[in-house]
Amino acid sequence: MAENIRTRNQILLVATLAAFLTPFMGSAINLAIPAIGRELNGNAIMLNWIVTSFLLVSAAFLLPFGRLADMRGRKRIFVGGLGLFAVASLMCGISNSLVLLLVSRIFQGLGATMMFSTGMALVTAAFPPQERGKVLGLNAAAVYVGLSAGPVLGGFLTHYLGWRSIFWMVAVLALAVIAASIRWLPEDRLA
């Protein structure tokens, strides 16, 4: 029984950390846009696409990745999404042109969608119905903490370490969540 509770709490922790990353990235980058524009010579339209591409891809692929996770395994899609998100974040951090940054942001949005579409499903499958309200509330709270912390921490990082530090920090956090996911998430039992 104690092992079952521990496993469920590990699943909750992994899903909650992943739920923090996506909105944090989305809100942190908004304050870095002027610095990105100055360094990469961006016009307003291209800089707007740096923000919008992430959101557009996330919205467009949420349902398809949720369905794919049901067919191929939630853990596989979740960890794959984290991996894509981490690599794309690193690519954003080393981008030397707006085009490369835009393409990297598109892939970052795909990775975010893969983990966001499966995170709540992992939590829901792990907890009994009478506990789901509490754990889904904790997961939703992580989303709002990410949204709130993004401008503050993103502004701090941009001011003191440069806009690239936002992407590097997110990549390191994503790699830590990947390691925890591989170790703690149970394998899916597909029919």
mmCIF file of N, CA, C and O in Angstrom, residues 9-89:
data_model
loop_
_atom_site.group_PDB
_atom_site.id
_atom_site.type_symbol
_atom_site.label_atom_id
_atom_site.label_comp_id
_atom_site.label_asym_id
_atom_site.label_seq_id
_atom_site.Cartn_x
_atom_site.Cartn_y
_atom_site.Cartn_z
ATOM 1 N N ASN A 9 2.386 9.457 -5.866
ATOM 2 C CA ASN A 9 2.945 10.775 -5.571
ATOM 3 C C ASN A 9 4.086 11.134 -6.514
ATOM 4 O O ASN A 9 4.257 12.298 -6.880
ATOM 5 N N GLN A 10 4.856 10.150 -6.936
ATOM 6 C CA GLN A 10 5.922 10.389 -7.913
ATOM 7 C C GLN A 10 5.329 10.780 -9.267
ATOM 8 O O GLN A 10 5.833 11.691 -9.930
ATOM 9 N N ILE A 11 4.262 10.107 -9.666
ATOM 10 C CA ILE A 11 3.584 10.456 -10.913
ATOM 11 C C ILE A 11 3.043 11.880 -10.823
ATOM 12 O O ILE A 11 3.192 12.677 -11.763
ATOM 13 N N LEU A 12 2.444 12.221 -9.693
ATOM 14 C CA LEU A 12 1.923 13.572 -9.494
ATOM 15 C C LEU A 12 3.039 14.603 -9.573
ATOM 16 O O LEU A 12 2.882 15.649 -10.207
ATOM 17 N N LEU A 13 4.173 14.322 -8.945
ATOM 18 C CA LEU A 13 5.291 15.265 -8.963
ATOM 19 C C LEU A 13 5.797 15.492 -10.380
ATOM 20 O O LEU A 13 5.997 16.641 -10.806
ATOM 21 N N VAL A 14 5.983 14.424 -11.136
ATOM 22 C CA VAL A 14 6.471 14.541 -12.507
ATOM 23 C C VAL A 14 5.473 15.334 -13.363
ATOM 24 O O VAL A 14 5.859 16.245 -14.096
ATOM 25 N N ALA A 15 4.205 14.995 -13.270
ATOM 26 C CA ALA A 15 3.186 15.677 -14.078
ATOM 27 C C ALA A 15 3.055 17.140 -13.671
ATOM 28 O O ALA A 15 2.846 18.014 -14.522
ATOM 29 N N THR A 16 3.199 17.430 -12.382
ATOM 30 C CA THR A 16 3.074 18.800 -11.900
ATOM 31 C C THR A 16 4.263 19.646 -12.345
ATOM 32 O O THR A 16 4.092 20.804 -12.740
ATOM 33 N N LEU A 17 5.450 19.095 -12.305
ATOM 34 C CA LEU A 17 6.627 19.828 -12.794
ATOM 35 C C LEU A 17 6.503 20.113 -14.288
ATOM 36 O O LEU A 17 6.833 21.209 -14.755
ATOM 37 N N ALA A 18 6.025 19.137 -15.043
ATOM 38 C CA ALA A 18 5.825 19.346 -16.483
ATOM 39 C C ALA A 18 4.733 20.383 -16.726
ATOM 40 O O ALA A 18 4.843 21.204 -17.648
ATOM 41 N N ALA A 19 3.692 20.357 -15.894
ATOM 42 C CA ALA A 19 2.609 21.336 -16.034
ATOM 43 C C ALA A 19 3.102 22.748 -15.741
ATOM 44 O O ALA A 19 2.545 23.721 -16.251
ATOM 45 N N PHE A 20 4.130 22.896 -14.936
ATOM 46 C CA PHE A 20 4.728 24.197 -14.645
ATOM 47 C C PHE A 20 5.525 24.718 -15.841
ATOM 48 O O PHE A 20 5.492 25.906 -16.149
ATOM 49 N N LEU A 21 6.258 23.843 -16.513
ATOM 50 C CA LEU A 21 7.199 24.262 -17.553
ATOM 51 C C LEU A 21 6.539 24.972 -18.732
ATOM 52 O O LEU A 21 7.037 25.989 -19.202
ATOM 53 N N THR A 22 5.453 24.428 -19.221
ATOM 54 C CA THR A 22 4.828 24.977 -20.429
ATOM 55 C C THR A 22 4.318 26.405 -20.228
ATOM 56 O O THR A 22 4.682 27.297 -21.001
ATOM 57 N N PRO A 23 3.498 26.683 -19.225
ATOM 58 C CA PRO A 23 3.052 28.067 -19.055
ATOM 59 C C PRO A 23 4.178 29.009 -18.615
ATOM 60 O O PRO A 23 4.177 30.186 -18.973
ATOM 61 N N PHE A 24 5.150 28.475 -17.866
ATOM 62 C CA PHE A 24 6.294 29.306 -17.495
ATOM 63 C C PHE A 24 7.014 29.793 -18.742
ATOM 64 O O PHE A 24 7.326 30.976 -18.875
ATOM 65 N N MET A 25 7.285 28.871 -19.660
ATOM 66 C CA MET A 25 7.979 29.235 -20.889
ATOM 67 C C MET A 25 7.174 30.257 -21.683
ATOM 68 O O MET A 25 7.725 31.231 -22.195
ATOM 69 N N GLY A 26 5.872 30.017 -21.767
ATOM 70 C CA GLY A 26 5.016 30.917 -22.534
ATOM 71 C C GLY A 26 4.977 32.326 -21.982
ATOM 72 O O GLY A 26 4.985 33.303 -22.737
ATOM 73 N N SER A 27 4.966 32.463 -20.658
ATOM 74 C CA SER A 27 4.873 33.801 -20.079
ATOM 75 C C SER A 27 6.237 34.446 -19.866
ATOM 76 O O SER A 27 6.349 35.671 -19.881
ATOM 77 N N ALA A 28 7.294 33.673 -19.689
ATOM 78 C CA ALA A 28 8.631 34.238 -19.471
ATOM 79 C C ALA A 28 9.179 34.883 -20.733
ATOM 80 O O ALA A 28 9.871 35.906 -20.667
ATOM 81 N N ILE A 29 8.861 34.308 -21.869
ATOM 82 C CA ILE A 29 9.436 34.804 -23.118
ATOM 83 C C ILE A 29 8.888 36.186 -23.490
ATOM 84 O O ILE A 29 9.553 36.957 -24.183
ATOM 85 N N ASN A 30 7.701 36.510 -23.006
ATOM 86 C CA ASN A 30 7.110 37.807 -23.349
ATOM 87 C C ASN A 30 7.991 38.980 -22.946
ATOM 88 O O ASN A 30 8.085 39.968 -23.676
ATOM 89 N N LEU A 31 8.630 38.902 -21.793
ATOM 90 C CA LEU A 31 9.503 39.988 -21.350
ATOM 91 C C LEU A 31 10.840 39.999 -22.077
ATOM 92 O O LEU A 31 11.534 41.007 -22.078
ATOM 93 N N ALA A 32 11.209 38.907 -22.676
ATOM 94 C CA ALA A 32 12.485 38.827 -23.379
ATOM 95 C C ALA A 32 12.391 39.296 -24.828
ATOM 96 O O ALA A 32 13.426 39.477 -25.478
ATOM 97 N N ILE A 33 11.198 39.491 -25.332
ATOM 98 C CA ILE A 33 11.018 39.850 -26.748
ATOM 99 C C ILE A 33 11.797 41.106 -27.143
ATOM 100 O O ILE A 33 12.451 41.113 -28.191
ATOM 101 N N PRO A 34 11.759 42.190 -26.364
ATOM 102 C CA PRO A 34 12.568 43.358 -26.769
ATOM 103 C C PRO A 34 14.069 43.055 -26.864
ATOM 104 O O PRO A 34 14.742 43.500 -27.800
ATOM 105 N N ALA A 35 14.590 42.266 -25.918
ATOM 106 C CA ALA A 35 16.014 41.920 -25.955
ATOM 107 C C ALA A 35 16.329 41.035 -27.160
ATOM 108 O O ALA A 35 17.378 41.192 -27.806
ATOM 109 N N ILE A 36 15.426 40.114 -27.475
ATOM 110 C CA ILE A 36 15.613 39.255 -28.649
ATOM 111 C C ILE A 36 15.616 40.112 -29.912
ATOM 112 O O ILE A 36 16.458 39.935 -30.797
ATOM 113 N N GLY A 37 14.680 41.042 -29.995
ATOM 114 C CA GLY A 37 14.597 41.923 -31.154
ATOM 115 C C GLY A 37 15.853 42.753 -31.352
ATOM 116 O O GLY A 37 16.326 42.925 -32.483
ATOM 117 N N ARG A 38 16.401 43.280 -30.251
ATOM 118 C CA ARG A 38 17.635 44.070 -30.355
ATOM 119 C C ARG A 38 18.815 43.214 -30.822
ATOM 120 O O ARG A 38 19.580 43.616 -31.688
ATOM 121 N N GLU A 39 18.938 42.010 -30.246
ATOM 122 C CA GLU A 39 20.097 41.180 -30.569
ATOM 123 C C GLU A 39 20.005 40.554 -31.951
ATOM 124 O O GLU A 39 21.009 40.444 -32.662
ATOM 125 N N LEU A 40 18.817 40.147 -32.361
ATOM 126 C CA LEU A 40 18.666 39.429 -33.632
ATOM 127 C C LEU A 40 18.056 40.292 -34.736
ATOM 128 O O LEU A 40 17.680 39.780 -35.790
ATOM 129 N N ASN A 41 17.968 41.599 -34.508
ATOM 130 C CA ASN A 41 17.428 42.535 -35.507
ATOM 131 C C ASN A 41 16.041 42.146 -35.983
ATOM 132 O O ASN A 41 15.801 42.006 -37.176
ATOM 133 N N GLY A 42 15.136 41.964 -35.053
ATOM 134 C CA GLY A 42 13.794 41.528 -35.409
ATOM 135 C C GLY A 42 12.813 42.671 -35.557
ATOM 136 O O GLY A 42 12.880 43.643 -34.811
ATOM 137 N N ASN A 43 11.918 42.522 -36.515
ATOM 138 C CA ASN A 43 10.831 43.494 -36.626
ATOM 139 C C ASN A 43 9.650 43.005 -35.789
ATOM 140 O O ASN A 43 9.624 41.870 -35.314
ATOM 141 N N ALA A 44 8.674 43.845 -35.616
ATOM 142 C CA ALA A 44 7.540 43.533 -34.738
ATOM 143 C C ALA A 44 6.770 42.303 -35.198
ATOM 144 O O ALA A 44 6.323 41.503 -34.369
ATOM 145 N N ILE A 45 6.618 42.128 -36.492
ATOM 146 C CA ILE A 45 5.852 40.990 -37.004
ATOM 147 C C ILE A 45 6.573 39.676 -36.695
ATOM 148 O O ILE A 45 5.968 38.723 -36.196
ATOM 149 N N MET A 46 7.872 39.624 -36.972
ATOM 150 C CA MET A 46 8.621 38.391 -36.720
ATOM 151 C C MET A 46 8.688 38.092 -35.219
ATOM 152 O O MET A 46 8.557 36.941 -34.810
ATOM 153 N N LEU A 47 8.866 39.113 -34.407
ATOM 154 C CA LEU A 47 8.914 38.908 -32.955
ATOM 155 C C LEU A 47 7.575 38.413 -32.430
ATOM 156 O O LEU A 47 7.527 37.593 -31.509
ATOM 157 N N ASN A 48 6.496 38.897 -33.017
ATOM 158 C CA ASN A 48 5.175 38.418 -32.625
ATOM 159 C C ASN A 48 5.032 36.926 -32.951
ATOM 160 O O ASN A 48 4.433 36.173 -32.186
ATOM 161 N N TRP A 49 5.595 36.490 -34.069
ATOM 162 C CA TRP A 49 5.529 35.076 -34.432
ATOM 163 C C TRP A 49 6.342 34.195 -33.486
ATOM 164 O O TRP A 49 6.023 33.021 -33.303
ATOM 165 N N ILE A 50 7.379 34.750 -32.861
ATOM 166 C CA ILE A 50 8.166 33.987 -31.884
ATOM 167 C C ILE A 50 7.274 33.567 -30.718
ATOM 168 O O ILE A 50 7.369 32.458 -30.211
ATOM 169 N N VAL A 51 6.385 34.465 -30.309
ATOM 170 C CA VAL A 51 5.444 34.154 -29.219
ATOM 171 C C VAL A 51 4.283 33.314 -29.733
ATOM 172 O O VAL A 51 3.930 32.285 -29.154
ATOM 173 N N THR A 52 3.695 33.728 -30.834
ATOM 174 C CA THR A 52 2.474 33.120 -31.339
ATOM 175 C C THR A 52 2.678 31.693 -31.844
ATOM 176 O O THR A 52 1.793 30.848 -31.674
ATOM 177 N N SER A 53 3.824 31.401 -32.446
ATOM 178 C CA SER A 53 4.049 30.062 -33.011
ATOM 179 C C SER A 53 3.935 28.981 -31.942
ATOM 180 O O SER A 53 3.351 27.928 -32.177
ATOM 181 N N PHE A 54 4.470 29.225 -30.763
ATOM 182 C CA PHE A 54 4.401 28.279 -29.649
ATOM 183 C C PHE A 54 2.944 27.993 -29.287
ATOM 184 O O PHE A 54 2.535 26.840 -29.158
ATOM 185 N N LEU A 55 2.151 29.052 -29.155
ATOM 186 C CA LEU A 55 0.743 28.899 -28.771
ATOM 187 C C LEU A 55 -0.081 28.257 -29.878
ATOM 188 O O LEU A 55 -0.940 27.412 -29.613
ATOM 189 N N LEU A 56 0.176 28.642 -31.103
ATOM 190 C CA LEU A 56 -0.576 28.109 -32.240
ATOM 191 C C LEU A 56 -0.352 26.610 -32.409
ATOM 192 O O LEU A 56 -1.302 25.839 -32.558
ATOM 193 N N VAL A 57 0.895 26.192 -32.334
ATOM 194 C CA VAL A 57 1.216 24.767 -32.463
ATOM 195 C C VAL A 57 0.623 23.994 -31.289
ATOM 196 O O VAL A 57 0.075 22.897 -31.465
ATOM 197 N N SER A 58 0.712 24.562 -30.093
ATOM 198 C CA SER A 58 0.161 23.890 -28.910
ATOM 199 C C SER A 58 -1.343 23.663 -29.055
ATOM 200 O O SER A 58 -1.846 22.582 -28.747
ATOM 201 N N ALA A 59 -2.046 24.664 -29.516
ATOM 202 C CA ALA A 59 -3.492 24.536 -29.672
ATOM 203 C C ALA A 59 -3.867 23.563 -30.788
ATOM 204 O O ALA A 59 -4.803 22.782 -30.658
ATOM 205 N N ALA A 60 -3.116 23.588 -31.877
ATOM 206 C CA ALA A 60 -3.451 22.760 -33.038
ATOM 207 C C ALA A 60 -3.222 21.270 -32.790
ATOM 208 O O ALA A 60 -3.944 20.434 -33.332
ATOM 209 N N PHE A 61 -2.247 20.917 -31.976
ATOM 210 C CA PHE A 61 -1.868 19.513 -31.836
ATOM 211 C C PHE A 61 -2.258 18.887 -30.504
ATOM 212 O O PHE A 61 -1.899 17.740 -30.245
ATOM 213 N N LEU A 62 -2.995 19.587 -29.665
ATOM 214 C CA LEU A 62 -3.360 19.047 -28.356
ATOM 215 C C LEU A 62 -4.188 17.769 -28.470
ATOM 216 O O LEU A 62 -3.847 16.742 -27.882
ATOM 217 N N LEU A 63 -5.251 17.789 -29.221
ATOM 218 C CA LEU A 63 -6.099 16.599 -29.369
ATOM 219 C C LEU A 63 -5.412 15.459 -30.118
ATOM 220 O O LEU A 63 -5.493 14.305 -29.683
ATOM 221 N N PRO A 64 -4.717 15.729 -31.230
ATOM 222 C CA PRO A 64 -4.040 14.612 -31.903
ATOM 223 C C PRO A 64 -3.002 13.910 -31.015
ATOM 224 O O PRO A 64 -2.904 12.683 -31.030
ATOM 225 N N PHE A 65 -2.241 14.669 -30.233
ATOM 226 C CA PHE A 65 -1.257 14.027 -29.358
ATOM 227 C C PHE A 65 -1.924 13.290 -28.202
ATOM 228 O O PHE A 65 -1.421 12.255 -27.754
ATOM 229 N N GLY A 66 -3.049 13.786 -27.729
ATOM 230 C CA GLY A 66 -3.797 13.054 -26.702
ATOM 231 C C GLY A 66 -4.275 11.712 -27.228
ATOM 232 O O GLY A 66 -4.170 10.689 -26.545
ATOM 233 N N ARG A 67 -4.784 11.708 -28.423
ATOM 234 C CA ARG A 67 -5.240 10.457 -29.041
ATOM 235 C C ARG A 67 -4.073 9.517 -29.310
ATOM 236 O O ARG A 67 -4.169 8.309 -29.084
ATOM 237 N N LEU A 68 -2.961 10.075 -29.809
ATOM 238 C CA LEU A 68 -1.778 9.257 -30.067
ATOM 239 C C LEU A 68 -1.265 8.624 -28.772
ATOM 240 O O LEU A 68 -0.849 7.456 -28.772
ATOM 241 N N ALA A 69 -1.335 9.361 -27.678
ATOM 242 C CA ALA A 69 -0.912 8.817 -26.380
ATOM 243 C C ALA A 69 -1.813 7.667 -25.951
ATOM 244 O O ALA A 69 -1.339 6.686 -25.371
ATOM 245 N N ASP A 70 -3.104 7.766 -26.233
ATOM 246 C CA ASP A 70 -4.017 6.669 -25.918
ATOM 247 C C ASP A 70 -3.686 5.420 -26.722
ATOM 248 O O ASP A 70 -3.822 4.301 -26.239
ATOM 249 N N MET A 71 -3.235 5.618 -27.948
ATOM 250 C CA MET A 71 -2.934 4.482 -28.827
ATOM 251 C C MET A 71 -1.530 3.921 -28.607
ATOM 252 O O MET A 71 -1.335 2.712 -28.654
ATOM 253 N N ARG A 72 -0.547 4.765 -28.383
ATOM 254 C CA ARG A 72 0.853 4.341 -28.335
ATOM 255 C C ARG A 72 1.456 4.301 -26.926
ATOM 256 O O ARG A 72 2.551 3.780 -26.753
ATOM 257 N N GLY A 73 0.767 4.878 -25.969
ATOM 258 C CA GLY A 73 1.273 4.874 -24.596
ATOM 259 C C GLY A 73 1.536 6.279 -24.092
ATOM 260 O O GLY A 73 2.225 7.060 -24.745
ATOM 261 N N ARG A 74 0.972 6.574 -22.942
ATOM 262 C CA ARG A 74 1.104 7.915 -22.372
ATOM 263 C C ARG A 74 2.532 8.225 -21.956
ATOM 264 O O ARG A 74 3.027 9.324 -22.177
ATOM 265 N N LYS A 75 3.179 7.259 -21.340
ATOM 266 C CA LYS A 75 4.558 7.495 -20.900
ATOM 267 C C LYS A 75 5.451 7.812 -22.092
ATOM 268 O O LYS A 75 6.262 8.741 -22.044
ATOM 269 N N ARG A 76 5.311 7.063 -23.158
ATOM 270 C CA ARG A 76 6.142 7.267 -24.346
ATOM 271 C C ARG A 76 5.949 8.675 -24.920
ATOM 272 O O ARG A 76 6.926 9.362 -25.234
ATOM 273 N N ILE A 77 4.707 9.113 -25.042
ATOM 274 C CA ILE A 77 4.439 10.442 -25.595
ATOM 275 C C ILE A 77 4.885 11.524 -24.618
ATOM 276 O O ILE A 77 5.468 12.537 -25.012
ATOM 277 N N PHE A 78 4.643 11.314 -23.330
ATOM 278 C CA PHE A 78 5.029 12.290 -22.306
ATOM 279 C C PHE A 78 6.546 12.491 -22.281
ATOM 280 O O PHE A 78 7.030 13.626 -22.357
ATOM 281 N N VAL A 79 7.288 11.408 -22.202
ATOM 282 C CA VAL A 79 8.750 11.501 -22.151
ATOM 283 C C VAL A 79 9.296 12.016 -23.486
ATOM 284 O O VAL A 79 10.227 12.832 -23.518
ATOM 285 N N GLY A 80 8.717 11.573 -24.591
ATOM 286 C CA GLY A 80 9.129 12.089 -25.896
ATOM 287 C C GLY A 80 8.885 13.585 -26.014
ATOM 288 O O GLY A 80 9.714 14.317 -26.562
ATOM 289 N N GLY A 81 7.758 14.042 -25.494
ATOM 290 C CA GLY A 81 7.463 15.469 -25.500
ATOM 291 C C GLY A 81 8.441 16.259 -24.650
ATOM 292 O O GLY A 81 8.897 17.340 -25.040
ATOM 293 N N LEU A 82 8.772 15.712 -23.484
ATOM 294 C CA LEU A 82 9.771 16.366 -22.638
ATOM 295 C C LEU A 82 11.116 16.452 -23.348
ATOM 296 O O LEU A 82 11.807 17.479 -23.285
ATOM 297 N N GLY A 83 11.494 15.377 -24.023
ATOM 298 C CA GLY A 83 12.760 15.365 -24.753
ATOM 299 C C GLY A 83 12.774 16.390 -25.876
ATOM 300 O O GLY A 83 13.746 17.146 -26.040
ATOM 301 N N LEU A 84 11.700 16.429 -26.652
ATOM 302 C CA LEU A 84 11.593 17.408 -27.733
ATOM 303 C C LEU A 84 11.602 18.825 -27.172
ATOM 304 O O LEU A 84 12.265 19.720 -27.714
ATOM 305 N N PHE A 85 10.891 19.037 -26.084
ATOM 306 C CA PHE A 85 10.844 20.347 -25.432
ATOM 307 C C PHE A 85 12.236 20.772 -24.966
ATOM 308 O O PHE A 85 12.648 21.916 -25.165
ATOM 309 N N ALA A 86 12.986 19.849 -24.368
ATOM 310 C CA ALA A 86 14.336 20.166 -23.872
ATOM 311 C C ALA A 86 15.285 20.500 -25.026
ATOM 312 O O ALA A 86 16.009 21.499 -24.975
ATOM 313 N N VAL A 87 15.270 19.671 -26.070
ATOM 314 C CA VAL A 87 16.155 19.908 -27.221
ATOM 315 C C VAL A 87 15.788 21.217 -27.910
ATOM 316 O O VAL A 87 16.667 22.019 -28.266
ATOM 317 N N ALA A 88 14.500 21.453 -28.103
ATOM 318 C CA ALA A 88 14.065 22.692 -28.750
ATOM 319 C C ALA A 88 14.422 23.909 -27.892
ATOM 320 O O ALA A 88 14.780 24.959 -28.429
ATOM 321 N N SER A 89 14.347 23.761 -26.571
ATOM 322 C CA SER A 89 14.742 24.867 -25.689
ATOM 323 C C SER A 89 16.229 25.177 -25.841
ATOM 324 O O SER A 89 16.634 26.344 -25.885
#
